[in-house]
Each structure stands twice: as C-alpha cells, then as structure tokens.
C-alpha positions as protocol buffer text, in pm:
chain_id: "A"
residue {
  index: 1
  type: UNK
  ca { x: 336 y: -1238 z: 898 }
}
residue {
  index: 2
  type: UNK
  ca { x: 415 y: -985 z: 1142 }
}
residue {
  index: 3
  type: UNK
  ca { x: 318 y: -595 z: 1104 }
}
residue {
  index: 4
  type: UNK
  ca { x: 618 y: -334 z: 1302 }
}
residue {
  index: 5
  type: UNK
  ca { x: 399 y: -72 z: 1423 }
}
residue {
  index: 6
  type: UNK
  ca { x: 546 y: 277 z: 1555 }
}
residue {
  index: 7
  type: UNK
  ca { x: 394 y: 587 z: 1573 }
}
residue {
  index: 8
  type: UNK
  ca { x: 596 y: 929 z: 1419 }
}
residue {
  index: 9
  type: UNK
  ca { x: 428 y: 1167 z: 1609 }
}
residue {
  index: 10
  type: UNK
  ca { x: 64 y: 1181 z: 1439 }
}
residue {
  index: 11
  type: UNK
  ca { x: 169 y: 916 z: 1233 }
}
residue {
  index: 12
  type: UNK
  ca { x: 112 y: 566 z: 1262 }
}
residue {
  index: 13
  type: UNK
  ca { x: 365 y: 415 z: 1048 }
}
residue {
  index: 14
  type: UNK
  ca { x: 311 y: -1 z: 970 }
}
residue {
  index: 15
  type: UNK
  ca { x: 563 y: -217 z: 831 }
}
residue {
  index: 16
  type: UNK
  ca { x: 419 y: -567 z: 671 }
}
residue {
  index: 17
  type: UNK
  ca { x: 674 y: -808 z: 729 }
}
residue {
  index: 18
  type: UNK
  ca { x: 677 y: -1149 z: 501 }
}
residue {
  index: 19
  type: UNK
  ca { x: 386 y: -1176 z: 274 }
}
residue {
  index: 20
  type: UNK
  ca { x: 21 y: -1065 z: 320 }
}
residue {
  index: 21
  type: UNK
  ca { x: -167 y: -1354 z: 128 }
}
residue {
  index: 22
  type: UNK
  ca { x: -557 y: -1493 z: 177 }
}
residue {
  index: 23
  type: UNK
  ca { x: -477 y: -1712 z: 452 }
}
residue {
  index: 24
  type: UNK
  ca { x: -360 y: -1393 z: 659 }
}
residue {
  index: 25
  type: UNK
  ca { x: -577 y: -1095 z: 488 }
}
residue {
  index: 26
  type: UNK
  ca { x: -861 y: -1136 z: 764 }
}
residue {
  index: 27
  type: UNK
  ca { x: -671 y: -1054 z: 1062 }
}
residue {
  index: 28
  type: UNK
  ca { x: -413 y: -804 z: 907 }
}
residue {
  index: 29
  type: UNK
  ca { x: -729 y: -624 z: 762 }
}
residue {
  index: 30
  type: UNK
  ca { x: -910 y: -694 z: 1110 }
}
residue {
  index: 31
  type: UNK
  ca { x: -553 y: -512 z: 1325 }
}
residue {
  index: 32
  type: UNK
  ca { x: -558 y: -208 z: 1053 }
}
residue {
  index: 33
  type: UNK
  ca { x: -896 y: -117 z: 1107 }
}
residue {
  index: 34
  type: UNK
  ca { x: -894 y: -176 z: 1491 }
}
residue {
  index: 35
  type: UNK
  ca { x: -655 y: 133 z: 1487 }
}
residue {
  index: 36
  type: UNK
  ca { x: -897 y: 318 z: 1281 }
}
residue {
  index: 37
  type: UNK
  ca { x: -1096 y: 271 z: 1525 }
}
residue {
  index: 38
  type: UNK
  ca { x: -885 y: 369 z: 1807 }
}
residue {
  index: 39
  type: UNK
  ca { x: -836 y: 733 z: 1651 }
}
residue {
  index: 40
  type: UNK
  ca { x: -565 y: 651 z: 1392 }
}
residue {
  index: 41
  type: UNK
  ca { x: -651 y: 908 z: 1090 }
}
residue {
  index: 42
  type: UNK
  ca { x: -299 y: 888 z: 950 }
}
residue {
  index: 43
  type: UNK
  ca { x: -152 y: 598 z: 815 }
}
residue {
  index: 44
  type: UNK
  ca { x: 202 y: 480 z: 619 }
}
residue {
  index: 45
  type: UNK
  ca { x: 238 y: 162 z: 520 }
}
residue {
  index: 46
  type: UNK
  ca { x: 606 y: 74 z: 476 }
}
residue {
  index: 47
  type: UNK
  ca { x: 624 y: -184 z: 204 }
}
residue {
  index: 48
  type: UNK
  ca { x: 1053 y: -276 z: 252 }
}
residue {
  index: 49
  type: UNK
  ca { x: 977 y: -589 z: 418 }
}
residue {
  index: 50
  type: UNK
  ca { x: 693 y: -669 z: 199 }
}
residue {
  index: 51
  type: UNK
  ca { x: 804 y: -982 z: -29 }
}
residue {
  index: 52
  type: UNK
  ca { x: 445 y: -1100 z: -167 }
}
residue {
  index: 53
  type: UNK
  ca { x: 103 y: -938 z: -198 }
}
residue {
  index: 54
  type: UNK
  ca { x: -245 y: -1144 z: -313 }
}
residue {
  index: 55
  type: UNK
  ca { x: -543 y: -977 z: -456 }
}
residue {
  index: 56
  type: UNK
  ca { x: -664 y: -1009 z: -56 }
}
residue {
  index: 57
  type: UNK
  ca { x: -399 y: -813 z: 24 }
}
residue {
  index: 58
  type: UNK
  ca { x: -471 y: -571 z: -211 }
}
residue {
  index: 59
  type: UNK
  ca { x: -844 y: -582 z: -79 }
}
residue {
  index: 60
  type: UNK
  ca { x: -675 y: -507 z: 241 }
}
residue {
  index: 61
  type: UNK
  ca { x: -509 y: -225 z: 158 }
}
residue {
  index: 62
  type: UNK
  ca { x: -802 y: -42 z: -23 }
}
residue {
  index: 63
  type: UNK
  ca { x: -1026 y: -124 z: 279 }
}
residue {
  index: 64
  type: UNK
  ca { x: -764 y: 78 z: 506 }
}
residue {
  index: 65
  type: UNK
  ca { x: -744 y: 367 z: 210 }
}
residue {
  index: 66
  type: UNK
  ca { x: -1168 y: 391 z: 222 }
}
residue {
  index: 67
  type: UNK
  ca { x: -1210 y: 386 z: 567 }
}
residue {
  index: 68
  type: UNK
  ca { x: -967 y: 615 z: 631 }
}
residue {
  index: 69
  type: UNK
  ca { x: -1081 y: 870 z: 357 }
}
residue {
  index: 70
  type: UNK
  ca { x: -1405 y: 816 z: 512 }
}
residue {
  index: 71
  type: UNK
  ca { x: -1263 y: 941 z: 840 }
}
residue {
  index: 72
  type: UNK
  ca { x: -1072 y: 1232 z: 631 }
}
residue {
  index: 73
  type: UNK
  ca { x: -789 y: 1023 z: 743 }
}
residue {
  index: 74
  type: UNK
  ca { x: -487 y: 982 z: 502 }
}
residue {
  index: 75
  type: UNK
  ca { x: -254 y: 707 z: 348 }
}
residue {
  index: 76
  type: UNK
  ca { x: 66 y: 655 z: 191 }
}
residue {
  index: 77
  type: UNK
  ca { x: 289 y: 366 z: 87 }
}
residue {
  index: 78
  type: UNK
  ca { x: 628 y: 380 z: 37 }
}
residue {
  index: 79
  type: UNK
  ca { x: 915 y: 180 z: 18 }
}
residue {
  index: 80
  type: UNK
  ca { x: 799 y: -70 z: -260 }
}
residue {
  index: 81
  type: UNK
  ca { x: 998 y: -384 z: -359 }
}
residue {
  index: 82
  type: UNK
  ca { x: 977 y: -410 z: -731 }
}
residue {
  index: 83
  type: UNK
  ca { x: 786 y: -736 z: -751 }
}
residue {
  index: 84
  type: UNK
  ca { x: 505 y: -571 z: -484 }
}
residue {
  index: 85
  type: UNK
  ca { x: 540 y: -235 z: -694 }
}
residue {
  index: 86
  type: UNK
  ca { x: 443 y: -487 z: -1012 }
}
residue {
  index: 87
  type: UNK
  ca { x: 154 y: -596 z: -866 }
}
residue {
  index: 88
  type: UNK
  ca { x: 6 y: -259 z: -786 }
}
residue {
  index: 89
  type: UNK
  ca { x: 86 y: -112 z: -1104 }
}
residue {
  index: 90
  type: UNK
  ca { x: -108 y: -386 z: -1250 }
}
residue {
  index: 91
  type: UNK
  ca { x: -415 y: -334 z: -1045 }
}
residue {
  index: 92
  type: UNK
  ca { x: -388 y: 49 z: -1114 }
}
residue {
  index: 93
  type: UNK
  ca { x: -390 y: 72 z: -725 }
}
residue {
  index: 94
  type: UNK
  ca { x: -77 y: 321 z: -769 }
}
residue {
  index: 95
  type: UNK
  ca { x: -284 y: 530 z: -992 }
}
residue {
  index: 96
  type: UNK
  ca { x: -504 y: 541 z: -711 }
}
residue {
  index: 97
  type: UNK
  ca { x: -320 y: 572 z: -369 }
}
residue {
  index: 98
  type: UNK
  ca { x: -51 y: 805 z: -305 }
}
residue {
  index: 99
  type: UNK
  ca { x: 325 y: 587 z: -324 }
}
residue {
  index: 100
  type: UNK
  ca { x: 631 y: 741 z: -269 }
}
residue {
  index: 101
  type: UNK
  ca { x: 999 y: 635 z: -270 }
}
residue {
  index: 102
  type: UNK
  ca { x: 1087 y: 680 z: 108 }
}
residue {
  index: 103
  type: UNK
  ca { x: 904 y: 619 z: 473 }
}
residue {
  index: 104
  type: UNK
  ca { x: 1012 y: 987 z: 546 }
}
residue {
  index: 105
  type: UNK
  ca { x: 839 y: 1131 z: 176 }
}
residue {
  index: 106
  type: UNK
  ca { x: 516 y: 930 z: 321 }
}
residue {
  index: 107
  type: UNK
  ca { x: 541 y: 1075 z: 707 }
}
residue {
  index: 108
  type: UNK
  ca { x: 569 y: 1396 z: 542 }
}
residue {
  index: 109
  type: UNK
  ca { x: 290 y: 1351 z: 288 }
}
residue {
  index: 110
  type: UNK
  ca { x: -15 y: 1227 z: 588 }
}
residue {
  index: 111
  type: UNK
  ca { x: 183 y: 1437 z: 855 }
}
C-alpha cells in the first residue's frame, strides 16, 4: 500500500494506492491523522488507484471524516472504482460523506 500525497493549494489531496485492508488500516489511519494534526483541515481522498477496501478501511475513512469535522475540516472522495463504490454504497457511507465523480469536483468542493 502506498498513499500519493500532494497538496492543491489548501488542499491536501491523497491517493490510496493497492488495497487498504486490516493488516494495513493501523498505519494508513495512523499517516491520515498525523496530517490532521499537522494543520491539514481539508482533505480529498482520490479513490482511482483504490482496488479493495475492508470494513477497517472503511473505519479508516470515517475516523479521517470525524476528526476532521471535529476540526471544521472537510472531506471528499472522488474517483471511485465500481467495486470500492459497491462497498460504500453498501455501508451507506456514500449517504454519508460527500463523493463526487472527479479529483477536481472534490478540490473544488473542500477548497
């Protein structure tokens, strides 16, 4: 697993690369945060690299949306393979975070 990190302007945009299962959760969780914690209020993750996502990945990813609402920070996913898209439509985590098509609609929507 590797996360792409680049920041677009405010933004700190994150692209998952591979699969984000239990054995990695921890310390993908554990690097998310740390930028939380650095300042980071506003977050995209880019899903297009994304090929698999466990329930503790899914734990991971509503950790980063709490914290950062916390924070009034924001979030936004985009870029969804359809199999990762299945998954969170299943957990009613898109009825709950704010997913969009593109990594420029989610810039624009935290920006």
């Amino acid at each position: 697993m590797n996360l792409a990190i680049e920041k677009v302007g405010e933004v700190l945009v994150v692209s998952p690369e591979g699969q984000i299962n239990s054995g990695n959760a921890a310390g993908i969780e554990a690097d998310l945060l740390s930028h939380v914690e650095k300042g980071e209020r506003r977050f995209v993750l880019d899903m297009s690299n994304l090929n698999y996502i466990s329930s503790a990945g899914l734990r991971v990813v509503l950790v980063l949306a709490k914290r950062l609402k916390q924070g009034a920070g924001a979030l936004a996913l985009c870029a969804m393979q359809p199999h990762v898209r299945e998954v969170f439509d299943i957990s009613g985590f898109l009825a709950i975070l704010t997913v969009v098509d593109t990594r420029q609609e989610a810039v624009a929507k935290v920006a």
